[in-house]
Short mmCIF file of C-alpha atoms in Angstrom, two decimals:
data_model
loop_
_atom_site.label_atom_id
_atom_site.label_comp_id
_atom_site.label_asym_id
_atom_site.label_seq_id
_atom_site.Cartn_x
_atom_site.Cartn_y
_atom_site.Cartn_z
CA UNK A 1 -27.38 25.97 -2.44
CA UNK A 2 -27.04 29.65 -2.76
CA UNK A 3 -27.14 32.19 0.46
CA UNK A 4 -28.26 35.78 0.52
CA UNK A 5 -25.29 38.12 0.73
CA UNK A 6 -23.83 38.83 4.26
CA UNK A 7 -23.96 42.19 5.53
CA UNK A 8 -20.51 43.85 5.77
CA UNK A 9 -19.06 41.30 3.42
CA UNK A 10 -15.79 42.98 2.02
CA UNK A 11 -14.35 40.75 -0.83
CA UNK A 12 -10.52 41.88 -1.64
CA UNK A 13 -7.32 40.17 -2.69
CA UNK A 14 -6.31 38.85 0.82
CA UNK A 15 -2.59 37.29 1.61
CA UNK A 16 -3.04 33.96 3.02
CA UNK A 17 -0.03 33.86 5.28
CA UNK A 18 -1.34 36.40 7.55
CA UNK A 19 -4.52 34.64 8.03
CA UNK A 20 -2.89 31.47 8.50
CA UNK A 21 -0.58 32.73 11.20
CA UNK A 22 -3.42 34.19 12.97
CA UNK A 23 -5.69 31.29 13.13
CA UNK A 24 -2.81 28.76 13.95
CA UNK A 25 -1.79 30.88 16.79
CA UNK A 26 -5.45 31.32 18.20
CA UNK A 27 -5.77 27.27 18.14
CA UNK A 28 -2.44 26.43 19.54
CA UNK A 29 -3.25 26.36 23.13
CA UNK A 30 -5.80 23.87 22.30
CA UNK A 31 -3.82 21.60 20.45
CA UNK A 32 -1.05 21.62 22.90
CA UNK A 33 -3.98 20.60 25.62
CA UNK A 34 -4.64 17.66 23.37
CA UNK A 35 -0.89 16.94 22.96
CA UNK A 36 -1.10 17.58 19.12
CA UNK A 37 1.30 19.03 16.62
CA UNK A 38 -0.28 22.07 14.98
CA UNK A 39 1.48 24.12 12.13
CA UNK A 40 1.05 25.58 8.84
CA UNK A 41 3.13 25.63 5.64
CA UNK A 42 4.04 29.41 4.69
CA UNK A 43 2.88 30.51 1.54
CA UNK A 44 2.54 33.68 -0.67
CA UNK A 45 -0.48 32.87 -2.37
CA UNK A 46 -3.59 35.27 -2.24
CA UNK A 47 -7.29 34.62 -2.56
CA UNK A 48 -10.39 36.90 -3.36
CA UNK A 49 -12.37 36.92 0.09
CA UNK A 50 -13.27 38.64 3.41
CA UNK A 51 -10.63 38.37 5.65
CA UNK A 52 -13.02 37.99 8.79
CA UNK A 53 -14.94 35.35 7.29
CA UNK A 54 -12.14 33.43 6.12
CA UNK A 55 -10.65 33.59 9.60
CA UNK A 56 -13.71 32.38 11.18
CA UNK A 57 -13.86 29.47 8.63
CA UNK A 58 -10.50 28.52 9.15
CA UNK A 59 -10.78 28.79 12.95
CA UNK A 60 -13.74 26.68 12.80
CA UNK A 61 -12.00 23.83 10.74
CA UNK A 62 -8.83 23.68 12.82
CA UNK A 63 -10.72 23.61 16.03
CA UNK A 64 -12.59 20.76 14.56
CA UNK A 65 -9.39 18.76 13.41
CA UNK A 66 -7.95 19.25 16.81
CA UNK A 67 -10.95 18.04 18.70
CA UNK A 68 -11.69 15.00 16.50
CA UNK A 69 -7.99 13.95 16.27
CA UNK A 70 -6.62 11.83 19.31
CA UNK A 71 -2.92 11.95 18.31
CA UNK A 72 -0.57 13.16 15.87
CA UNK A 73 -1.35 16.34 14.38
CA UNK A 74 -3.25 19.08 12.28
CA UNK A 75 -1.53 20.89 9.00
CA UNK A 76 -2.73 23.88 7.60
CA UNK A 77 -1.55 24.42 3.85
CA UNK A 78 -2.70 25.38 0.41
CA UNK A 79 -1.90 25.00 -3.20
CA UNK A 80 -2.79 27.09 -6.34
CA UNK A 81 -5.04 24.97 -8.92
CA UNK A 82 -6.37 26.35 -11.91
CA UNK A 83 -7.41 30.03 -11.01
CA UNK A 84 -8.30 28.93 -7.59
CA UNK A 85 -6.57 28.05 -4.30
CA UNK A 86 -7.15 24.83 -2.31
CA UNK A 87 -6.82 25.65 1.47
CA UNK A 88 -6.36 22.03 3.18
CA UNK A 89 -6.46 21.16 7.02
CA UNK A 90 -5.04 17.85 7.29
CA UNK A 91 -5.55 15.73 10.43
CA UNK A 92 -4.72 12.37 11.49
CA UNK A 93 -8.06 11.24 13.08
CA UNK A 94 -9.36 7.36 12.80
CA UNK A 95 -11.98 9.07 9.64
CA UNK A 96 -15.33 9.50 9.43
CA UNK A 97 -17.86 6.70 8.82
CA UNK A 98 -19.18 6.68 5.35
CA UNK A 99 -22.93 6.79 6.67
CA UNK A 100 -22.09 10.07 8.11
CA UNK A 101 -20.16 11.93 5.61
CA UNK A 102 -23.30 13.24 3.45
CA UNK A 103 -24.48 15.02 6.86
CA UNK A 104 -21.30 16.76 7.91
CA UNK A 105 -22.77 20.30 6.94
CA UNK A 106 -26.05 19.58 8.21
CA UNK A 107 -26.95 20.85 11.74
CA UNK A 108 -28.48 18.21 14.33
CA UNK A 109 -27.12 15.25 12.53
CA UNK A 110 -25.34 12.31 14.02
CA UNK A 111 -21.92 13.44 13.31
CA UNK A 112 -21.93 16.34 15.46
CA UNK A 113 -23.79 14.76 18.33
CA UNK A 114 -20.53 13.87 20.53
CA UNK A 115 -18.64 17.06 19.55
CA UNK A 116 -18.15 20.04 21.81
CA UNK A 117 -19.73 22.39 19.37
CA UNK A 118 -22.28 19.61 18.18
CA UNK A 119 -20.82 19.78 14.65
CA UNK A 120 -21.95 23.39 14.47
CA UNK A 121 -18.46 24.74 13.67
CA UNK A 122 -18.23 22.61 10.23
CA UNK A 123 -21.79 24.08 9.49
CA UNK A 124 -20.68 27.59 9.92
CA UNK A 125 -17.29 26.99 8.08
CA UNK A 126 -19.51 25.80 5.30
CA UNK A 127 -21.83 28.54 5.28
CA UNK A 128 -18.76 30.91 5.48
CA UNK A 129 -17.13 29.34 2.53
CA UNK A 130 -20.57 29.49 0.37
CA UNK A 131 -20.69 33.32 1.05
CA UNK A 132 -17.21 33.87 -0.19
CA UNK A 133 -18.06 31.95 -3.40
CA UNK A 134 -15.96 29.09 -2.12
CA UNK A 135 -16.57 25.04 -1.69
CA UNK A 136 -15.78 23.12 1.34
CA UNK A 137 -15.41 19.60 1.11
CA UNK A 138 -14.06 16.44 3.41
CA UNK A 139 -12.36 13.58 2.40
CA UNK A 140 -11.14 10.61 4.49
CA UNK A 141 -8.75 7.77 3.82
CA UNK A 142 -9.80 4.31 4.96
CA UNK A 143 -6.47 3.95 6.50
CA UNK A 144 -7.14 6.94 8.72
CA UNK A 145 -6.64 10.87 8.49
CA UNK A 146 -8.89 13.33 6.98
CA UNK A 147 -8.31 16.59 4.68
CA UNK A 148 -10.76 19.48 4.80
CA UNK A 149 -10.64 21.53 1.39
CA UNK A 150 -11.87 24.92 0.95
CA UNK A 151 -11.33 26.01 -2.51
CA UNK A 152 -11.53 29.84 -3.27
CA UNK A 153 -10.71 32.12 -6.19
CA UNK A 154 -6.97 33.10 -6.38
CA UNK A 155 -6.57 36.61 -6.58
CA UNK A 156 -4.22 38.12 -9.30
CA UNK A 157 -0.42 38.60 -8.73
#
């Protein structure tokens, strides 16, 4: 699915460390209220993206992870993979039922009905990811725990 360009979009090489530090600090109080550990892994990687859009998308993903994780923690990190950077938000939630996974990024579906934001944070993160030529996906383990992955083009060194 393609989206029309967003007005004001400014794509450039962006250091992830400052974005990670910012979005984690913005979400830290909420994580503490839920008695969760929230941290990020330091990185030197850079991506081609818009800083405000990426910050907003990652903020939505972290807020979602904090809301749905009853105990344990949330981790933000990334790694380089073949010309791209895979940004990951790991959490220790019980998992998402298979029947609801296909509709995670669709507004008004069953998955979001019991969430504070009605699931719109994931929808927004998905749309922002697409607007930055990225891909957002969610994987869950049968034993519990999920990872939300945002893949973006890696900036040249």
